[in-house]
Amino acid sequence: MYLCTREKGATSHHLGQNFSKMFEIVFEDPKKPGEKQLAYQNSWGITTRTIGVLTMVHGDNQGLVLPPRVACLQVIIIPCGITASLAEAEKEALLAQCSLYLSRLQKNGIRVKVDLRDNYSPGWKFNHWELKGVPVRLEVGPKDLKQGQCMAVRRDTGEKVTVPEAEAEIRLTQLLEDIQNNLFKRASDDLRKHMVTADTMEQFQKELDQGRIVQIPFCGKIECEDWIKKTTAKDQDLEPGAPSMGAKSLCIPFKPLKTLQVDQKCVCKKEPAKFYTLFGRSY
């Protein structure tokens, strides 16, 4: 019998009978009426730990980079070019246009906000919202107003896109979807680039030292994993969490990069391999 007892960040763990012994979690043995057995337990699920993964995978030196589908704010509208020399009527028209963009985008289901704070410069606001990872910054200035357009700036690439006023809803919806797809592809390509296979301990160690995660033939025994962890540790005196600590098993892929050959040995060369298992260093 298996019970889910606690969640990790998009992972699963076999906890054995440790907790069931501690808390006396038992069940009636269907094969032996009247006798009780201790439950075997799993830990699995997806929780707020994935926020940390999102930050590490997509973030850059300017701060967060949020995929549009999970960003609480998808578009930030920032009025630009409001100076002391700008006529009051032009200023009011500019702010009214920003409010109009806000209303139109909201009606199309886009999560949007206008930054009307007048005690900060547009440049300060740009940096502020970049740091927060907002997918699109919409700049609206006096020249944009006259030309019937606005300027959209992508958080993922920094690319600037001129958007005609009449097409704002359609173009921004498409832009958000493009950003979503680009971030997913970029992360997927990076994963494929850093996930490799190795059939020998020497090749395994080499790939680990280059910062990759590696699928290796593995017998599945605890003693073997302990040996792998010890053998792949570059320095036994490193602090816990250092990137040169020994490798540990991460998961058994449903679709490994390679198929086990007949009579293939585990990377330890002692036992038959049961499956390709993904290993990586502890951090």
PDB file of N, CA and C in Angstrom, residues 8-110:
ATOM      1  N   LYS A   8       6.864  17.646  -3.027  1.00  0.00           N
ATOM      2  CA  LYS A   8       8.129  18.286  -3.400  1.00  0.00           C
ATOM      3  C   LYS A   8       7.872  19.125  -4.641  1.00  0.00           C
ATOM      4  N   GLY A   9       8.918  19.716  -5.169  1.00  0.00           N
ATOM      5  CA  GLY A   9       8.772  20.543  -6.357  1.00  0.00           C
ATOM      6  C   GLY A   9       8.825  19.720  -7.620  1.00  0.00           C
ATOM      7  N   ALA A  10       7.691  19.242  -8.090  1.00  0.00           N
ATOM      8  CA  ALA A  10       7.593  18.471  -9.330  1.00  0.00           C
ATOM      9  C   ALA A  10       8.495  17.245  -9.307  1.00  0.00           C
ATOM     10  N   THR A  11       8.531  16.554  -8.168  1.00  0.00           N
ATOM     11  CA  THR A  11       9.354  15.350  -8.042  1.00  0.00           C
ATOM     12  C   THR A  11       8.565  14.262  -7.328  1.00  0.00           C
ATOM     13  N   SER A  12       9.123  13.074  -7.315  1.00  0.00           N
ATOM     14  CA  SER A  12       8.511  11.974  -6.567  1.00  0.00           C
ATOM     15  C   SER A  12       9.613  11.229  -5.816  1.00  0.00           C
ATOM     16  N   HIS A  13       9.275  10.729  -4.629  1.00  0.00           N
ATOM     17  CA  HIS A  13      10.258  10.033  -3.804  1.00  0.00           C
ATOM     18  C   HIS A  13       9.627   8.800  -3.158  1.00  0.00           C
ATOM     19  N   HIS A  14      10.388   7.730  -3.118  1.00  0.00           N
ATOM     20  CA  HIS A  14       9.953   6.517  -2.424  1.00  0.00           C
ATOM     21  C   HIS A  14      10.473   6.602  -0.993  1.00  0.00           C
ATOM     22  N   LEU A  15       9.567   6.745  -0.039  1.00  0.00           N
ATOM     23  CA  LEU A  15       9.950   6.938   1.362  1.00  0.00           C
ATOM     24  C   LEU A  15      10.057   5.629   2.137  1.00  0.00           C
ATOM     25  N   GLY A  16       9.640   4.530   1.491  1.00  0.00           N
ATOM     26  CA  GLY A  16       9.691   3.249   2.187  1.00  0.00           C
ATOM     27  C   GLY A  16       8.697   3.195   3.341  1.00  0.00           C
ATOM     28  N   GLN A  17       9.101   2.550   4.424  1.00  0.00           N
ATOM     29  CA  GLN A  17       8.218   2.389   5.590  1.00  0.00           C
ATOM     30  C   GLN A  17       8.660   3.242   6.782  1.00  0.00           C
ATOM     31  N   ASN A  18       9.561   4.185   6.543  1.00  0.00           N
ATOM     32  CA  ASN A  18      10.098   4.984   7.653  1.00  0.00           C
ATOM     33  C   ASN A  18       9.004   5.717   8.431  1.00  0.00           C
ATOM     34  N   PHE A  19       8.126   6.424   7.720  1.00  0.00           N
ATOM     35  CA  PHE A  19       7.099   7.195   8.396  1.00  0.00           C
ATOM     36  C   PHE A  19       5.961   6.314   8.915  1.00  0.00           C
ATOM     37  N   SER A  20       5.669   5.240   8.191  1.00  0.00           N
ATOM     38  CA  SER A  20       4.592   4.362   8.651  1.00  0.00           C
ATOM     39  C   SER A  20       4.979   3.643   9.943  1.00  0.00           C
ATOM     40  N   LYS A  21       6.274   3.352  10.108  1.00  0.00           N
ATOM     41  CA  LYS A  21       6.737   2.771  11.376  1.00  0.00           C
ATOM     42  C   LYS A  21       6.629   3.790  12.501  1.00  0.00           C
ATOM     43  N   MET A  22       6.987   5.025  12.192  1.00  0.00           N
ATOM     44  CA  MET A  22       6.978   6.079  13.199  1.00  0.00           C
ATOM     45  C   MET A  22       5.557   6.406  13.671  1.00  0.00           C
ATOM     46  N   PHE A  23       4.619   6.441  12.708  1.00  0.00           N
ATOM     47  CA  PHE A  23       3.252   6.840  13.030  1.00  0.00           C
ATOM     48  C   PHE A  23       2.253   5.678  13.010  1.00  0.00           C
ATOM     49  N   GLU A  24       2.788   4.461  12.893  1.00  0.00           N
ATOM     50  CA  GLU A  24       1.961   3.251  12.926  1.00  0.00           C
ATOM     51  C   GLU A  24       0.845   3.295  11.882  1.00  0.00           C
ATOM     52  N   ILE A  25       1.232   3.571  10.648  1.00  0.00           N
ATOM     53  CA  ILE A  25       0.278   3.571   9.538  1.00  0.00           C
ATOM     54  C   ILE A  25       0.220   2.156   8.971  1.00  0.00           C
ATOM     55  N   VAL A  26      -0.855   1.458   9.242  1.00  0.00           N
ATOM     56  CA  VAL A  26      -0.960   0.050   8.861  1.00  0.00           C
ATOM     57  C   VAL A  26      -2.230  -0.206   8.063  1.00  0.00           C
ATOM     58  N   PHE A  27      -2.284  -1.376   7.429  1.00  0.00           N
ATOM     59  CA  PHE A  27      -3.482  -1.798   6.692  1.00  0.00           C
ATOM     60  C   PHE A  27      -3.631  -3.311   6.822  1.00  0.00           C
ATOM     61  N   GLU A  28      -4.839  -3.782   6.597  1.00  0.00           N
ATOM     62  CA  GLU A  28      -5.113  -5.213   6.664  1.00  0.00           C
ATOM     63  C   GLU A  28      -4.484  -5.914   5.465  1.00  0.00           C
ATOM     64  N   ASP A  29      -3.720  -6.953   5.743  1.00  0.00           N
ATOM     65  CA  ASP A  29      -3.082  -7.716   4.674  1.00  0.00           C
ATOM     66  C   ASP A  29      -4.150  -8.549   3.963  1.00  0.00           C
ATOM     67  N   PRO A  30      -4.429  -8.277   2.664  1.00  0.00           N
ATOM     68  CA  PRO A  30      -5.474  -9.027   1.956  1.00  0.00           C
ATOM     69  C   PRO A  30      -5.146 -10.512   1.780  1.00  0.00           C
ATOM     70  N   LYS A  31      -3.859 -10.845   1.849  1.00  0.00           N
ATOM     71  CA  LYS A  31      -3.467 -12.239   1.675  1.00  0.00           C
ATOM     72  C   LYS A  31      -3.408 -13.000   2.993  1.00  0.00           C
ATOM     73  N   LYS A  32      -3.369 -12.259   4.094  1.00  0.00           N
ATOM     74  CA  LYS A  32      -3.299 -12.885   5.409  1.00  0.00           C
ATOM     75  C   LYS A  32      -4.328 -12.221   6.331  1.00  0.00           C
ATOM     76  N   PRO A  33      -5.566 -12.650   6.267  1.00  0.00           N
ATOM     77  CA  PRO A  33      -6.626 -12.042   7.076  1.00  0.00           C
ATOM     78  C   PRO A  33      -6.248 -11.975   8.559  1.00  0.00           C
ATOM     79  N   GLY A  34      -6.498 -10.818   9.155  1.00  0.00           N
ATOM     80  CA  GLY A  34      -6.201 -10.640  10.569  1.00  0.00           C
ATOM     81  C   GLY A  34      -4.827 -10.052  10.839  1.00  0.00           C
ATOM     82  N   GLU A  35      -3.950 -10.084   9.836  1.00  0.00           N
ATOM     83  CA  GLU A  35      -2.615  -9.527  10.017  1.00  0.00           C
ATOM     84  C   GLU A  35      -2.526  -8.133   9.388  1.00  0.00           C
ATOM     85  N   LYS A  36      -1.698  -7.295   9.963  1.00  0.00           N
ATOM     86  CA  LYS A  36      -1.534  -5.930   9.473  1.00  0.00           C
ATOM     87  C   LYS A  36      -0.124  -5.742   8.896  1.00  0.00           C
ATOM     88  N   GLN A  37      -0.049  -4.882   7.909  1.00  0.00           N
ATOM     89  CA  GLN A  37       1.219  -4.560   7.277  1.00  0.00           C
ATOM     90  C   GLN A  37       1.463  -3.060   7.338  1.00  0.00           C
ATOM     91  N   LEU A  38       2.722  -2.669   7.436  1.00  0.00           N
ATOM     92  CA  LEU A  38       3.078  -1.254   7.395  1.00  0.00           C
ATOM     93  C   LEU A  38       3.020  -0.742   5.953  1.00  0.00           C
ATOM     94  N   ALA A  39       2.481   0.455   5.778  1.00  0.00           N
ATOM     95  CA  ALA A  39       2.339   1.024   4.433  1.00  0.00           C
ATOM     96  C   ALA A  39       3.685   1.494   3.886  1.00  0.00           C
ATOM     97  N   TYR A  40       3.870   1.324   2.587  1.00  0.00           N
ATOM     98  CA  TYR A  40       4.978   1.959   1.874  1.00  0.00           C
ATOM     99  C   TYR A  40       4.460   3.301   1.365  1.00  0.00           C
ATOM    100  N   GLN A  41       5.289   4.322   1.456  1.00  0.00           N
ATOM    101  CA  GLN A  41       4.808   5.659   1.138  1.00  0.00           C
ATOM    102  C   GLN A  41       5.591   6.343   0.025  1.00  0.00           C
ATOM    103  N   ASN A  42       4.881   7.198  -0.688  1.00  0.00           N
ATOM    104  CA  ASN A  42       5.471   8.027  -1.734  1.00  0.00           C
ATOM    105  C   ASN A  42       5.338   9.495  -1.359  1.00  0.00           C
ATOM    106  N   SER A  43       6.225  10.306  -1.866  1.00  0.00           N
ATOM    107  CA  SER A  43       6.101  11.756  -1.787  1.00  0.00           C
ATOM    108  C   SER A  43       6.148  12.263  -3.215  1.00  0.00           C
ATOM    109  N   TRP A  44       5.101  12.953  -3.640  1.00  0.00           N
ATOM    110  CA  TRP A  44       5.084  13.410  -5.026  1.00  0.00           C
ATOM    111  C   TRP A  44       4.199  14.642  -5.165  1.00  0.00           C
ATOM    112  N   GLY A  45       4.400  15.373  -6.240  1.00  0.00           N
ATOM    113  CA  GLY A  45       3.549  16.533  -6.474  1.00  0.00           C
ATOM    114  C   GLY A  45       4.316  17.707  -7.057  1.00  0.00           C
ATOM    115  N   ILE A  46       3.644  18.829  -7.095  1.00  0.00           N
ATOM    116  CA  ILE A  46       4.231  20.061  -7.618  1.00  0.00           C
ATOM    117  C   ILE A  46       3.798  21.203  -6.707  1.00  0.00           C
ATOM    118  N   THR A  47       4.746  21.991  -6.203  1.00  0.00           N
ATOM    119  CA  THR A  47       4.431  23.023  -5.222  1.00  0.00           C
ATOM    120  C   THR A  47       5.142  24.330  -5.563  1.00  0.00           C
ATOM    121  N   THR A  48       5.185  25.214  -4.579  1.00  0.00           N
ATOM    122  CA  THR A  48       5.785  26.532  -4.787  1.00  0.00           C
ATOM    123  C   THR A  48       7.288  26.464  -5.032  1.00  0.00           C
ATOM    124  N   ARG A  49       7.900  25.317  -4.852  1.00  0.00           N
ATOM    125  CA  ARG A  49       9.322  25.191  -5.188  1.00  0.00           C
ATOM    126  C   ARG A  49       9.551  25.466  -6.670  1.00  0.00           C
ATOM    127  N   THR A  50       8.531  25.233  -7.475  1.00  0.00           N
ATOM    128  CA  THR A  50       8.677  25.466  -8.913  1.00  0.00           C
ATOM    129  C   THR A  50       8.884  26.944  -9.222  1.00  0.00           C
ATOM    130  N   ILE A  51       8.500  27.844  -8.300  1.00  0.00           N
ATOM    131  CA  ILE A  51       8.755  29.272  -8.502  1.00  0.00           C
ATOM    132  C   ILE A  51      10.269  29.514  -8.549  1.00  0.00           C
ATOM    133  N   GLY A  52      10.996  28.809  -7.679  1.00  0.00           N
ATOM    134  CA  GLY A  52      12.448  28.919  -7.694  1.00  0.00           C
ATOM    135  C   GLY A  52      13.043  28.410  -9.001  1.00  0.00           C
ATOM    136  N   VAL A  53      12.467  27.316  -9.513  1.00  0.00           N
ATOM    137  CA  VAL A  53      12.936  26.765 -10.789  1.00  0.00           C
ATOM    138  C   VAL A  53      12.697  27.782 -11.902  1.00  0.00           C
ATOM    139  N   LEU A  54      11.507  28.382 -11.923  1.00  0.00           N
ATOM    140  CA  LEU A  54      11.159  29.377 -12.940  1.00  0.00           C
ATOM    141  C   LEU A  54      12.147  30.540 -12.899  1.00  0.00           C
ATOM    142  N   THR A  55      12.477  31.006 -11.690  1.00  0.00           N
ATOM    143  CA  THR A  55      13.400  32.129 -11.537  1.00  0.00           C
ATOM    144  C   THR A  55      14.774  31.794 -12.085  1.00  0.00           C
ATOM    145  N   MET A  56      15.268  30.595 -11.779  1.00  0.00           N
ATOM    146  CA  MET A  56      16.605  30.205 -12.213  1.00  0.00           C
ATOM    147  C   MET A  56      16.672  29.929 -13.710  1.00  0.00           C
ATOM    148  N   VAL A  57      15.624  29.330 -14.261  1.00  0.00           N
ATOM    149  CA  VAL A  57      15.639  28.958 -15.673  1.00  0.00           C
ATOM    150  C   VAL A  57      15.525  30.181 -16.582  1.00  0.00           C
ATOM    151  N   HIS A  58      14.621  31.107 -16.260  1.00  0.00           N
ATOM    152  CA  HIS A  58      14.337  32.217 -17.171  1.00  0.00           C
ATOM    153  C   HIS A  58      14.980  33.543 -16.793  1.00  0.00           C
ATOM    154  N   GLY A  59      15.366  33.726 -15.517  1.00  0.00           N
ATOM    155  CA  GLY A  59      15.882  35.012 -15.075  1.00  0.00           C
ATOM    156  C   GLY A  59      17.201  35.388 -15.739  1.00  0.00           C
ATOM    157  N   ASP A  60      17.497  36.707 -15.762  1.00  0.00           N
ATOM    158  CA  ASP A  60      18.754  37.182 -16.320  1.00  0.00           C
ATOM    159  C   ASP A  60      19.367  38.239 -15.398  1.00  0.00           C
ATOM    160  N   ASN A  61      20.378  38.934 -15.860  1.00  0.00           N
ATOM    161  CA  ASN A  61      21.080  39.905 -15.009  1.00  0.00           C
ATOM    162  C   ASN A  61      20.242  41.135 -14.683  1.00  0.00           C
ATOM    163  N   GLN A  62      19.122  41.313 -15.375  1.00  0.00           N
ATOM    164  CA  GLN A  62      18.238  42.440 -15.090  1.00  0.00           C
ATOM    165  C   GLN A  62      17.131  42.066 -14.101  1.00  0.00           C
ATOM    166  N   GLY A  63      17.044  40.789 -13.743  1.00  0.00           N
ATOM    167  CA  GLY A  63      16.025  40.358 -12.786  1.00  0.00           C
ATOM    168  C   GLY A  63      15.180  39.212 -13.299  1.00  0.00           C
ATOM    169  N   LEU A  64      13.928  39.194 -12.882  1.00  0.00           N
ATOM    170  CA  LEU A  64      13.013  38.142 -13.294  1.00  0.00           C
ATOM    171  C   LEU A  64      12.661  38.244 -14.775  1.00  0.00           C
ATOM    172  N   VAL A  65      12.369  37.092 -15.375  1.00  0.00           N
ATOM    173  CA  VAL A  65      11.769  37.033 -16.705  1.00  0.00           C
ATOM    174  C   VAL A  65      10.607  36.054 -16.577  1.00  0.00           C
ATOM    175  N   LEU A  66       9.394  36.566 -16.582  1.00  0.00           N
ATOM    176  CA  LEU A  66       8.233  35.717 -16.319  1.00  0.00           C
ATOM    177  C   LEU A  66       7.517  35.319 -17.601  1.00  0.00           C
ATOM    178  N   PRO A  67       7.223  34.031 -17.792  1.00  0.00           N
ATOM    179  CA  PRO A  67       6.382  33.617 -18.905  1.00  0.00           C
ATOM    180  C   PRO A  67       5.005  34.260 -18.774  1.00  0.00           C
ATOM    181  N   PRO A  68       4.426  34.768 -19.850  1.00  0.00           N
ATOM    182  CA  PRO A  68       3.150  35.476 -19.775  1.00  0.00           C
ATOM    183  C   PRO A  68       2.017  34.699 -19.098  1.00  0.00           C
ATOM    184  N   ARG A  69       1.995  33.383 -19.252  1.00  0.00           N
ATOM    185  CA  ARG A  69       0.879  32.615 -18.699  1.00  0.00           C
ATOM    186  C   ARG A  69       0.877  32.575 -17.176  1.00  0.00           C
ATOM    187  N   VAL A  70       2.013  32.805 -16.550  1.00  0.00           N
ATOM    188  CA  VAL A  70       2.059  32.784 -15.083  1.00  0.00           C
ATOM    189  C   VAL A  70       2.324  34.163 -14.488  1.00  0.00           C
ATOM    190  N   ALA A  71       2.594  35.157 -15.331  1.00  0.00           N
ATOM    191  CA  ALA A  71       2.860  36.505 -14.830  1.00  0.00           C
ATOM    192  C   ALA A  71       1.570  37.135 -14.318  1.00  0.00           C
ATOM    193  N   CYS A  72       1.617  37.660 -13.089  1.00  0.00           N
ATOM    194  CA  CYS A  72       0.421  38.311 -12.554  1.00  0.00           C
ATOM    195  C   CYS A  72       0.130  39.607 -13.311  1.00  0.00           C
ATOM    196  N   LEU A  73       1.179  40.204 -13.879  1.00  0.00           N
ATOM    197  CA  LEU A  73       1.031  41.401 -14.707  1.00  0.00           C
ATOM    198  C   LEU A  73       1.726  41.130 -16.036  1.00  0.00           C
ATOM    199  N   GLN A  74       0.954  41.146 -17.131  1.00  0.00           N
ATOM    200  CA  GLN A  74       1.514  40.792 -18.431  1.00  0.00           C
ATOM    201  C   GLN A  74       2.027  41.995 -19.210  1.00  0.00           C
ATOM    202  N   VAL A  75       1.376  43.138 -19.038  1.00  0.00           N
ATOM    203  CA  VAL A  75       1.756  44.355 -19.762  1.00  0.00           C
ATOM    204  C   VAL A  75       1.765  45.531 -18.795  1.00  0.00           C
ATOM    205  N   ILE A  76       2.822  46.318 -18.837  1.00  0.00           N
ATOM    206  CA  ILE A  76       2.871  47.560 -18.064  1.00  0.00           C
ATOM    207  C   ILE A  76       2.924  48.726 -19.059  1.00  0.00           C
ATOM    208  N   ILE A  77       2.003  49.661 -18.919  1.00  0.00           N
ATOM    209  CA  ILE A  77       1.945  50.834 -19.794  1.00  0.00           C
ATOM    210  C   ILE A  77       2.651  51.990 -19.100  1.00  0.00           C
ATOM    211  N   ILE A  78       3.610  52.607 -19.804  1.00  0.00           N
ATOM    212  CA  ILE A  78       4.375  53.707 -19.210  1.00  0.00           C
ATOM    213  C   ILE A  78       4.316  54.931 -20.126  1.00  0.00           C
ATOM    214  N   PRO A  79       3.707  56.027 -19.659  1.00  0.00           N
ATOM    215  CA  PRO A  79       3.718  57.267 -20.443  1.00  0.00           C
ATOM    216  C   PRO A  79       5.116  57.866 -20.464  1.00  0.00           C
ATOM    217  N   CYS A  80       5.563  58.328 -21.623  1.00  0.00           N
ATOM    218  CA  CYS A  80       6.914  58.874 -21.772  1.00  0.00           C
ATOM    219  C   CYS A  80       6.846  60.290 -22.355  1.00  0.00           C
ATOM    220  N   GLY A  81       7.933  61.010 -22.201  1.00  0.00           N
ATOM    221  CA  GLY A  81       8.024  62.325 -22.831  1.00  0.00           C
ATOM    222  C   GLY A  81       7.248  63.432 -22.151  1.00  0.00           C
ATOM    223  N   ILE A  82       6.825  63.217 -20.918  1.00  0.00           N
ATOM    224  CA  ILE A  82       6.117  64.272 -20.181  1.00  0.00           C
ATOM    225  C   ILE A  82       7.164  65.161 -19.521  1.00  0.00           C
ATOM    226  N   THR A  83       7.377  66.316 -20.109  1.00  0.00           N
ATOM    227  CA  THR A  83       8.367  67.270 -19.614  1.00  0.00           C
ATOM    228  C   THR A  83       7.681  68.579 -19.235  1.00  0.00           C
ATOM    229  N   ALA A  84       8.477  69.471 -18.655  1.00  0.00           N
ATOM    230  CA  ALA A  84       7.940  70.770 -18.235  1.00  0.00           C
ATOM    231  C   ALA A  84       7.474  71.591 -19.430  1.00  0.00           C
ATOM    232  N   SER A  85       8.079  71.337 -20.586  1.00  0.00           N
ATOM    233  CA  SER A  85       7.719  72.109 -21.778  1.00  0.00           C
ATOM    234  C   SER A  85       6.508  71.549 -22.518  1.00  0.00           C
ATOM    235  N   LEU A  86       6.052  70.358 -22.106  1.00  0.00           N
ATOM    236  CA  LEU A  86       4.899  69.750 -22.783  1.00  0.00           C
ATOM    237  C   LEU A  86       3.622  70.469 -22.379  1.00  0.00           C
ATOM    238  N   ALA A  87       2.833  70.848 -23.379  1.00  0.00           N
ATOM    239  CA  ALA A  87       1.578  71.561 -23.104  1.00  0.00           C
ATOM    240  C   ALA A  87       0.657  70.694 -22.269  1.00  0.00           C
ATOM    241  N   GLU A  88      -0.120  71.334 -21.392  1.00  0.00           N
ATOM    242  CA  GLU A  88      -1.022  70.608 -20.502  1.00  0.00           C
ATOM    243  C   GLU A  88      -2.033  69.785 -21.285  1.00  0.00           C
ATOM    244  N   ALA A  89      -2.502  70.342 -22.395  1.00  0.00           N
ATOM    245  CA  ALA A  89      -3.484  69.619 -23.213  1.00  0.00           C
ATOM    246  C   ALA A  89      -2.882  68.344 -23.796  1.00  0.00           C
ATOM    247  N   GLU A  90      -1.620  68.429 -24.213  1.00  0.00           N
ATOM    248  CA  GLU A  90      -0.948  67.249 -24.759  1.00  0.00           C
ATOM    249  C   GLU A  90      -0.717  66.207 -23.670  1.00  0.00           C
ATOM    250  N   LYS A  91      -0.380  66.682 -22.482  1.00  0.00           N
ATOM    251  CA  LYS A  91      -0.174  65.768 -21.359  1.00  0.00           C
ATOM    252  C   LYS A  91      -1.464  65.024 -21.037  1.00  0.00           C
ATOM    253  N   GLU A  92      -2.567  65.750 -20.985  1.00  0.00           N
ATOM    254  CA  GLU A  92      -3.857  65.125 -20.680  1.00  0.00           C
ATOM    255  C   GLU A  92      -4.255  64.136 -21.765  1.00  0.00           C
ATOM    256  N   ALA A  93      -3.993  64.481 -23.020  1.00  0.00           N
ATOM    257  CA  ALA A  93      -4.310  63.574 -24.132  1.00  0.00           C
ATOM    258  C   ALA A  93      -3.475  62.301 -24.050  1.00  0.00           C
ATOM    259  N   LEU A  94      -2.205  62.470 -23.669  1.00  0.00           N
ATOM    260  CA  LEU A  94      -1.308  61.314 -23.546  1.00  0.00           C
ATOM    261  C   LEU A  94      -1.772  60.367 -22.441  1.00  0.00           C
ATOM    262  N   LEU A  95      -2.113  60.933 -21.291  1.00  0.00           N
ATOM    263  CA  LEU A  95      -2.579  60.102 -20.184  1.00  0.00           C
ATOM    264  C   LEU A  95      -3.921  59.452 -20.501  1.00  0.00           C
ATOM    265  N   ALA A  96      -4.758  60.173 -21.229  1.00  0.00           N
ATOM    266  CA  ALA A  96      -6.051  59.607 -21.633  1.00  0.00           C
ATOM    267  C   ALA A  96      -5.845  58.422 -22.579  1.00  0.00           C
ATOM    268  N   GLN A  97      -4.841  58.542 -23.448  1.00  0.00           N
ATOM    269  CA  GLN A  97      -4.549  57.446 -24.381  1.00  0.00           C
ATOM    270  C   GLN A  97      -4.040  56.217 -23.625  1.00  0.00           C
ATOM    271  N   CYS A  98      -3.228  56.435 -22.601  1.00  0.00           N
ATOM    272  CA  CYS A  98      -2.745  55.323 -21.779  1.00  0.00           C
ATOM    273  C   CYS A  98      -3.919  54.618 -21.094  1.00  0.00           C
ATOM    274  N   SER A  99      -4.859  55.407 -20.589  1.00  0.00           N
ATOM    275  CA  SER A  99      -6.048  54.830 -19.946  1.00  0.00           C
ATOM    276  C   SER A  99      -6.903  54.060 -20.942  1.00  0.00           C
ATOM    277  N   LEU A 100      -6.937  54.573 -22.178  1.00  0.00           N
ATOM    278  CA  LEU A 100      -7.710  53.888 -23.218  1.00  0.00           C
ATOM    279  C   LEU A 100      -7.072  52.537 -23.554  1.00  0.00           C
ATOM    280  N   TYR A 101      -5.744  52.514 -23.685  1.00  0.00           N
ATOM    281  CA  TYR A 101      -5.058  51.239 -23.914  1.00  0.00           C
ATOM    282  C   TYR A 101      -5.340  50.273 -22.768  1.00  0.00           C
ATOM    283  N   LEU A 102      -5.312  50.782 -21.543  1.00  0.00           N
ATOM    284  CA  LEU A 102      -5.592  49.956 -20.371  1.00  0.00           C
ATOM    285  C   LEU A 102      -6.958  49.297 -20.480  1.00  0.00           C
ATOM    286  N   SER A 103      -7.971  50.093 -20.782  1.00  0.00           N
ATOM    287  CA  SER A 103      -9.344  49.577 -20.872  1.00  0.00           C
ATOM    288  C   SER A 103      -9.484  48.554 -21.992  1.00  0.00           C
ATOM    289  N   ARG A 104      -8.906  48.855 -23.152  1.00  0.00           N
ATOM    290  CA  ARG A 104      -9.025  47.950 -24.301  1.00  0.00           C
ATOM    291  C   ARG A 104      -8.339  46.611 -24.047  1.00  0.00           C
ATOM    292  N   LEU A 105      -7.155  46.656 -23.460  1.00  0.00           N
ATOM    293  CA  LEU A 105      -6.427  45.415 -23.202  1.00  0.00           C
ATOM    294  C   LEU A 105      -7.099  44.579 -22.116  1.00  0.00           C
ATOM    295  N   GLN A 106      -7.630  45.244 -21.099  1.00  0.00           N
ATOM    296  CA  GLN A 106      -8.343  44.531 -20.041  1.00  0.00           C
ATOM    297  C   GLN A 106      -9.558  43.799 -20.599  1.00  0.00           C
ATOM    298  N   LYS A 107     -10.260  44.434 -21.519  1.00  0.00           N
ATOM    299  CA  LYS A 107     -11.446  43.813 -22.126  1.00  0.00           C
ATOM    300  C   LYS A 107     -11.081  42.574 -22.936  1.00  0.00           C
ATOM    301  N   ASN A 108      -9.821  42.489 -23.343  1.00  0.00           N
ATOM    302  CA  ASN A 108      -9.361  41.324 -24.114  1.00  0.00           C
ATOM    303  C   ASN A 108      -8.652  40.298 -23.231  1.00  0.00           C
ATOM    304  N   GLY A 109      -8.810  40.437 -21.905  1.00  0.00           N
ATOM    305  CA  GLY A 109      -8.288  39.426 -20.993  1.00  0.00           C
ATOM    306  C   GLY A 109      -6.815  39.547 -20.675  1.00  0.00           C
ATOM    307  N   ILE A 110      -6.196  40.658 -21.050  1.00  0.00           N
ATOM    308  CA  ILE A 110      -4.773  40.852 -20.754  1.00  0.00           C
ATOM    309  C   ILE A 110      -4.637  41.495 -19.382  1.00  0.00           C
TER     310      ILE A 110
END
